[in-house]
Structure formats: structure tokens, C-alpha cells
Short mmCIF file of C-alpha atoms in Angstrom, two decimals:
data_model
loop_
_atom_site.label_atom_id
_atom_site.label_comp_id
_atom_site.label_asym_id
_atom_site.label_seq_id
_atom_site.Cartn_x
_atom_site.Cartn_y
_atom_site.Cartn_z
CA UNK A 10 85.55 103.52 109.85
CA UNK A 11 87.43 105.20 112.46
CA UNK A 12 87.22 108.71 110.31
CA UNK A 13 83.31 108.42 110.24
CA UNK A 14 82.94 106.92 113.67
CA UNK A 15 83.83 110.78 115.16
CA UNK A 16 81.38 112.73 113.42
CA UNK A 17 78.61 109.80 113.87
CA UNK A 18 79.32 110.19 117.82
CA UNK A 19 79.16 113.84 117.73
CA UNK A 20 75.74 113.85 115.66
CA UNK A 21 74.18 111.47 118.00
CA UNK A 22 75.39 113.43 120.79
CA UNK A 23 74.42 116.75 119.51
CA UNK A 24 70.97 115.72 118.31
CA UNK A 25 70.14 114.23 121.52
CA UNK A 26 71.23 117.16 123.48
CA UNK A 27 68.87 119.29 121.31
CA UNK A 28 66.15 117.34 121.79
CA UNK A 29 66.60 117.14 125.48
CA UNK A 30 67.23 120.99 125.67
CA UNK A 31 63.87 121.60 123.55
CA UNK A 32 61.95 119.04 125.99
CA UNK A 33 63.33 120.95 128.91
CA UNK A 34 62.40 124.25 127.86
CA UNK A 35 58.80 123.32 126.85
CA UNK A 36 58.15 121.53 129.97
CA UNK A 37 59.62 124.63 132.21
CA UNK A 38 57.30 127.03 130.22
CA UNK A 39 54.01 124.44 130.47
CA UNK A 40 54.90 124.03 134.12
CA UNK A 41 54.38 127.45 135.11
CA UNK A 42 50.82 127.43 133.85
CA UNK A 43 49.75 123.65 134.85
CA UNK A 44 51.27 123.95 138.47
CA UNK A 45 53.20 121.56 140.48
CA UNK A 46 50.83 118.46 139.71
CA UNK A 47 52.67 118.21 136.67
CA UNK A 48 56.09 118.59 138.02
CA UNK A 49 55.72 116.16 140.39
CA UNK A 50 55.23 113.61 137.55
CA UNK A 51 57.53 114.81 135.22
CA UNK A 52 59.62 112.29 132.90
CA UNK A 53 63.21 113.05 133.84
CA UNK A 54 65.35 112.72 130.24
CA UNK A 55 69.51 112.67 130.76
CA UNK A 56 71.20 115.62 129.03
CA UNK A 57 74.52 115.55 127.62
CA UNK A 58 77.04 117.38 130.76
CA UNK A 59 78.78 119.76 128.41
CA UNK A 60 78.54 118.96 124.76
CA UNK A 61 81.82 117.96 123.45
CA UNK A 62 83.16 119.00 120.03
CA UNK A 63 83.58 116.62 117.19
CA UNK A 64 87.36 117.13 117.41
CA UNK A 65 86.92 115.24 120.74
CA UNK A 66 84.93 112.64 119.36
CA UNK A 67 87.23 111.91 116.64
CA UNK A 68 90.33 111.91 119.20
CA UNK A 69 88.35 109.37 121.38
CA UNK A 70 87.43 107.13 118.89
CA UNK A 71 91.02 106.64 117.74
CA UNK A 72 91.78 105.90 121.31
CA UNK A 73 89.43 102.97 121.07
CA UNK A 74 90.88 101.63 117.89
CA UNK A 75 94.27 101.26 119.46
CA UNK A 76 92.73 99.98 122.85
CA UNK A 77 92.97 102.85 124.80
CA UNK A 78 90.01 104.21 127.53
CA UNK A 79 87.37 106.35 126.28
CA UNK A 80 87.22 109.84 128.07
CA UNK A 81 83.94 111.24 126.95
CA UNK A 82 80.69 110.46 129.06
CA UNK A 83 77.58 108.76 127.80
CA UNK A 84 74.50 109.37 129.63
CA UNK A 85 72.03 109.13 126.56
CA UNK A 86 71.10 105.44 125.54
CA UNK A 87 71.67 106.46 121.51
CA UNK A 88 74.97 107.37 122.61
CA UNK A 89 75.75 104.33 124.44
CA UNK A 90 74.75 102.19 121.83
CA UNK A 91 77.05 103.76 119.11
CA UNK A 92 79.86 103.42 122.06
CA UNK A 93 79.27 99.66 122.60
CA UNK A 94 79.05 98.79 118.84
CA UNK A 95 82.30 100.77 118.29
CA UNK A 96 83.89 99.12 121.21
CA UNK A 97 82.69 95.70 120.03
CA UNK A 98 83.78 96.38 116.69
CA UNK A 99 87.49 97.81 117.33
CA UNK A 100 87.88 94.46 119.90
CA UNK A 101 87.36 91.93 117.28
CA UNK A 102 89.61 93.83 114.46
CA UNK A 103 92.57 94.20 117.29
CA UNK A 104 91.89 90.05 118.70
CA UNK A 105 91.86 88.93 115.25
CA UNK A 106 95.21 90.80 114.05
CA UNK A 107 96.83 90.11 116.95
CA UNK A 108 95.88 86.31 116.75
CA UNK A 109 97.05 85.84 113.16
CA UNK A 110 100.23 87.96 113.60
CA UNK A 111 100.91 85.95 116.50
CA UNK A 112 100.46 82.88 114.59
CA UNK A 113 102.40 83.96 111.66
CA UNK A 114 105.39 85.09 113.57
CA UNK A 115 105.47 81.99 115.74
CA UNK A 116 105.13 79.48 112.79
CA UNK A 117 105.57 80.50 109.23
CA UNK A 118 102.55 79.85 106.90
CA UNK A 119 104.51 78.94 103.76
CA UNK A 120 106.91 76.59 103.22
CA UNK A 121 110.61 77.55 101.78
CA UNK A 122 109.99 77.97 98.06
CA UNK A 123 111.89 76.17 95.24
CA UNK A 124 113.65 78.79 92.94
CA UNK A 125 116.74 77.04 92.07
CA UNK A 126 118.19 73.46 91.48
CA UNK A 127 119.92 73.62 94.80
CA UNK A 128 116.58 74.64 96.49
CA UNK A 129 115.18 71.29 94.59
CA UNK A 130 117.86 68.88 96.07
CA UNK A 131 117.24 69.99 99.33
CA UNK A 132 113.61 69.97 99.00
CA UNK A 133 113.66 66.19 98.38
CA UNK A 134 113.93 65.80 102.20
CA UNK A 135 110.51 67.07 102.43
CA UNK A 136 109.46 64.53 99.77
CA UNK A 137 109.34 66.54 96.54
CA UNK A 138 110.25 64.42 93.73
CA UNK A 139 111.69 66.21 90.65
CA UNK A 140 110.19 65.12 87.29
CA UNK A 141 110.90 65.65 83.91
CA UNK A 142 109.09 64.43 80.43
CA UNK A 143 110.66 61.23 78.78
CA UNK A 144 112.50 61.51 75.43
CA UNK A 145 113.23 65.23 75.73
CA UNK A 146 116.56 67.26 75.91
CA UNK A 147 116.09 67.91 79.60
CA UNK A 148 115.85 64.25 80.53
CA UNK A 149 119.19 63.52 78.66
CA UNK A 150 120.70 66.53 80.23
CA UNK A 151 120.38 65.17 83.70
CA UNK A 152 120.95 61.58 82.68
CA UNK A 153 124.25 62.04 80.85
CA UNK A 154 125.60 64.58 83.68
CA UNK A 155 128.23 62.79 85.58
CA UNK A 156 129.11 65.78 88.25
CA UNK A 157 127.49 69.00 89.21
CA UNK A 158 124.18 70.11 90.41
CA UNK A 159 122.48 67.86 87.06
CA UNK A 160 123.99 64.96 88.49
CA UNK A 161 123.02 66.06 91.94
CA UNK A 162 119.25 66.30 90.76
CA UNK A 163 119.41 62.95 89.11
CA UNK A 164 120.48 61.60 92.01
CA UNK A 165 117.20 62.62 93.94
CA UNK A 166 114.87 61.24 91.15
CA UNK A 167 112.62 58.54 91.45
CA UNK A 168 112.33 55.97 88.56
CA UNK A 169 108.93 55.27 88.90
CA UNK A 170 107.52 58.75 88.85
CA UNK A 171 110.35 61.36 87.67
CA UNK A 172 109.74 60.16 84.17
CA UNK A 173 106.50 60.80 82.55
CA UNK A 174 105.49 59.94 79.37
CA UNK A 175 104.00 63.08 78.24
CA UNK A 176 103.60 67.00 79.03
CA UNK A 177 100.33 66.26 80.55
CA UNK A 178 101.06 63.81 82.76
CA UNK A 179 103.95 65.33 83.94
CA UNK A 180 102.16 68.66 85.08
CA UNK A 181 99.43 66.55 86.31
CA UNK A 182 101.60 64.62 88.57
CA UNK A 183 102.41 68.42 90.40
CA UNK A 184 98.67 68.21 91.66
CA UNK A 185 98.48 64.57 92.16
CA UNK A 186 101.67 63.83 93.72
CA UNK A 187 104.27 65.90 95.76
CA UNK A 188 106.40 66.51 92.43
CA UNK A 189 108.29 69.47 91.14
CA UNK A 190 108.30 69.45 87.22
CA UNK A 191 111.46 70.76 85.29
CA UNK A 192 110.83 72.11 81.96
CA UNK A 193 110.54 75.45 79.77
CA UNK A 194 109.09 78.52 81.86
CA UNK A 195 106.95 79.05 78.99
CA UNK A 196 105.49 75.76 78.77
CA UNK A 197 105.50 75.48 82.46
CA UNK A 198 103.12 78.70 83.03
CA UNK A 199 100.93 78.02 80.38
CA UNK A 200 100.55 74.16 81.95
CA UNK A 201 100.02 75.27 85.32
CA UNK A 202 97.76 77.88 84.38
CA UNK A 203 95.34 75.07 82.28
CA UNK A 204 95.76 72.27 84.78
CA UNK A 205 96.96 73.68 88.53
CA UNK A 206 94.61 76.38 89.05
CA UNK A 207 95.88 78.51 91.77
CA UNK A 208 97.85 75.98 93.38
CA UNK A 209 101.23 76.24 91.99
CA UNK A 210 104.69 78.19 92.01
CA UNK A 211 107.01 78.74 89.52
CA UNK A 212 110.88 78.88 90.74
CA UNK A 213 112.43 82.73 90.19
CA UNK A 214 115.78 81.49 88.58
CA UNK A 215 116.40 79.48 85.68
CA UNK A 216 119.61 76.97 84.54
CA UNK A 217 119.13 76.55 80.84
CA UNK A 218 118.67 79.62 78.49
CA UNK A 219 115.72 79.27 76.27
CA UNK A 220 115.26 80.93 72.86
CA UNK A 221 113.17 80.74 69.46
CA UNK A 222 113.71 79.74 66.22
CA UNK A 223 111.78 79.52 62.90
CA UNK A 224 112.33 76.45 61.10
CA UNK A 225 113.84 77.26 57.34
CA UNK A 226 114.93 74.87 54.61
CA UNK A 227 118.24 74.30 54.09
CA UNK A 228 119.79 77.17 52.20
CA UNK A 229 117.12 79.28 52.30
CA UNK A 230 118.12 82.77 51.07
CA UNK A 231 115.86 84.43 53.86
CA UNK A 232 117.91 83.01 56.84
CA UNK A 233 119.87 85.66 57.72
CA UNK A 234 116.94 87.96 57.35
CA UNK A 235 114.77 85.85 59.71
CA UNK A 236 117.61 85.66 62.06
CA UNK A 237 118.14 89.71 62.27
CA UNK A 238 114.31 90.03 62.75
CA UNK A 239 114.09 87.33 65.66
CA UNK A 240 117.00 88.66 67.51
CA UNK A 241 115.28 92.11 67.37
CA UNK A 242 111.92 90.62 68.64
CA UNK A 243 113.65 89.38 71.69
CA UNK A 244 116.16 92.09 72.30
CA UNK A 245 113.24 94.70 72.38
CA UNK A 246 110.92 92.73 74.64
CA UNK A 247 108.46 91.93 72.35
CA UNK A 248 108.59 88.47 73.08
CA UNK A 249 108.63 88.71 76.59
CA UNK A 250 105.59 90.98 76.21
CA UNK A 251 103.52 88.80 73.94
CA UNK A 252 104.02 85.79 76.72
CA UNK A 253 103.01 88.01 79.64
CA UNK A 254 99.90 89.30 77.69
CA UNK A 255 99.19 85.43 76.71
CA UNK A 256 99.45 84.54 80.36
CA UNK A 257 97.22 87.23 81.28
CA UNK A 258 94.45 86.28 78.77
CA UNK A 259 94.73 82.79 79.70
CA UNK A 260 94.11 83.56 83.61
CA UNK A 261 91.12 86.01 82.55
CA UNK A 262 89.77 82.95 80.62
CA UNK A 263 90.44 80.40 83.54
CA UNK A 264 88.79 82.80 86.19
CA UNK A 265 91.82 83.49 87.95
CA UNK A 266 92.29 86.95 87.58
CA UNK A 267 95.14 88.99 85.68
CA UNK A 268 97.87 89.15 88.30
CA UNK A 269 101.45 87.86 87.76
CA UNK A 270 102.79 84.04 88.64
CA UNK A 271 100.91 82.54 91.60
CA UNK A 272 103.57 82.48 94.57
CA UNK A 273 100.93 80.03 96.58
CA UNK A 274 103.38 77.36 98.80
CA UNK A 275 101.68 74.13 99.21
CA UNK A 276 97.84 73.16 100.10
CA UNK A 277 95.91 74.15 103.20
CA UNK A 278 98.25 77.31 104.05
CA UNK A 279 97.05 80.46 105.88
CA UNK A 280 95.39 82.86 103.53
CA UNK A 281 95.74 86.68 104.18
CA UNK A 282 92.82 88.40 106.03
CA UNK A 283 90.14 90.02 103.74
CA UNK A 284 87.22 92.16 104.47
CA UNK A 285 85.21 88.67 104.38
CA UNK A 286 86.99 87.27 107.23
CA UNK A 287 86.21 90.73 109.35
CA UNK A 288 82.70 91.40 108.33
CA UNK A 289 81.23 89.87 111.75
CA UNK A 290 82.66 93.41 113.17
CA UNK A 291 81.27 95.55 110.62
CA UNK A 292 77.81 93.88 111.54
CA UNK A 293 77.82 94.31 114.93
CA UNK A 294 78.85 97.61 114.26
CA UNK A 295 75.75 98.52 111.83
CA UNK A 296 73.56 96.91 114.13
CA UNK A 297 74.77 99.38 117.13
CA UNK A 298 74.26 102.52 114.59
CA UNK A 299 70.69 101.05 113.58
CA UNK A 300 69.87 100.53 117.22
CA UNK A 301 70.99 103.69 118.46
CA UNK A 302 68.89 105.53 115.68
CA UNK A 303 65.65 103.82 116.64
CA UNK A 304 66.08 104.59 120.41
CA UNK A 305 66.83 108.46 119.02
CA UNK A 306 63.66 108.20 117.21
CA UNK A 307 61.76 106.68 120.29
CA UNK A 308 63.15 109.35 122.48
CA UNK A 309 61.96 111.94 119.96
CA UNK A 310 58.84 110.72 119.99
CA UNK A 311 58.10 110.16 123.53
CA UNK A 312 59.29 113.80 124.25
CA UNK A 313 56.62 114.67 121.73
CA UNK A 314 54.01 113.00 123.40
CA UNK A 315 55.22 114.31 127.00
CA UNK A 316 54.87 117.89 125.20
CA UNK A 317 51.47 117.45 123.85
CA UNK A 318 50.27 115.75 126.85
CA UNK A 319 51.37 119.00 128.83
CA UNK A 320 49.58 120.91 126.32
CA UNK A 321 46.39 119.20 126.72
CA UNK A 322 46.37 119.83 130.27
#
């Protein structure tokens, strides 16, 4: 809009200046034939004092967007309406941006993310309860720990809600309660897309390596070949690629788009500004341009009628 407003203001100024000059020259020519009676009732129109170049308009429109004064005079109503709508547009953008930036710097919009088991233990003070699915190796790992971070996580668990009966109940507790589910990354991401929509965060760090395998009968002669193929698939990155492709496909299917993992923290947080939030400023600018165009046509029509009237006399 800043790039367009300079040529637009110059266009209004140029057209109005040409119309005024045409009307003045026509009137001066007719007034010599009609006599002083018409000159005494002449309609006087404002003319631009020294037509500015397009570079001056671009420079002054840029001054306005950074809240500096406009150095261009505007003696015509079309140009005044263009300036007024542009001033309102710049004021709204500047005020909304400054207010949002101040609020963000004063108080962060996002709570501290949980990206490790240490963060999970600290988050217990904010009411976040770790949960695991009952009967899994993850539950046994925390229950049998006697020291270290695993034992610290088990100490902050709540027996009433930390041990869910199945995977679905475990993931739904994240949406219904202030909990954090612990499990395999692939399963967490798939279940989060299915049941949590956009309101989730998956930790960046991991604490237990996860691999893949294929069940074979005892003593199968192709076990060594299967192990080799699985290692090649994992080391080449194909398994990770298939995982990402499946996640993107599920997000597109559920209407969440094809982006990466959702990094939103909590409910009711401040969202970044988009053009939808600022559309009011564009409406004001558009209305000002429409009104200025109408006034320009009205002035041209009145000048034409005045010229026709002088011809008739």
C-alpha cells in the first residue's frame, strides 16, 4: 500500500490540476467575449500551487507510515480525501502494532514449553500432571526407578489421573485436564492430530530411543536379511520421511494444513496479527479512495456544466 499510495496521490493531483487548468483557460477565453457580468459570478476552483512530482508523493506517503508530518499541500478536495484516508490507515496500523508489541514485551503470550523431563517436573508447580498408559513399558520404567529424573517424574505423578487405562483415554486427558502425556513420539503425534486439533505441543527432546522391528518366527533364515534392510531404511532416513509424509497427510485430512508440529502453548493465548485483524484500516483507505474518485468526477462534471453555461451565454 505504501508503494501504491505515492502514484495514486500524484494521479489525483495531476488530474485535478489538468481539469482546473482546462477550466480556467476556457473561462478566460469565454469571459473576454461575454463581458464582466459573467466574471462577477464566476465559480472559483482551487488549483494545486506548484504541481509536485511522483517522487515527492512517494516520499511523503512513506513519511506518514512512520508517523512523520506530510509536507505536501492539498488544496483540492479529492487529494484531501486521499490524504485523510491514508492518515487514518497509517494511524490504525501504527497503533495496533505498537499496542500489540508493547503487550507482548510486557507479558509473554506463551507459557514455558515442556521440552524435557526436567521441564515436566518443574511444570508440576503450574498444575501439569504427567500421564502414562497403564500396562506399558513406559509405566514400568517410571515405577521401578529408584533415583534420577525418572524417579523425580514418578514422584510428581497423581495416582488418580496419571495412569490411564488406554491410549485414547490418555490422549483425551490432555484436552480435558491439565496433563502431559508421555509416550512414543510417532504415536503422540498421530493421536494429537486425531483428538487434539491445533491445541497441543510435542516436546523437542526425547529421553528414550525408539526403533522399529518386524516379528519373525524363531530361527527364521531371513532374520539377518530383515535386520539389514531395517537398518538401511532407518539410516537412510526413509522411515523419518514416511513418518513426516503421514503426519502431513493426516493434518491435511483433518483440516489443519500441511505444516510441522503445532507449537501452541495452552488455551486462550494471543495469536499473531494477520490481515484479517487489520482489515478495518484497509476499508477506511478504500472508502477514502472511492470518495475521492467520486468528488473528482463531480468536479469535472460541474466544470463541464459551467463551461457549457458560458458557451450558451
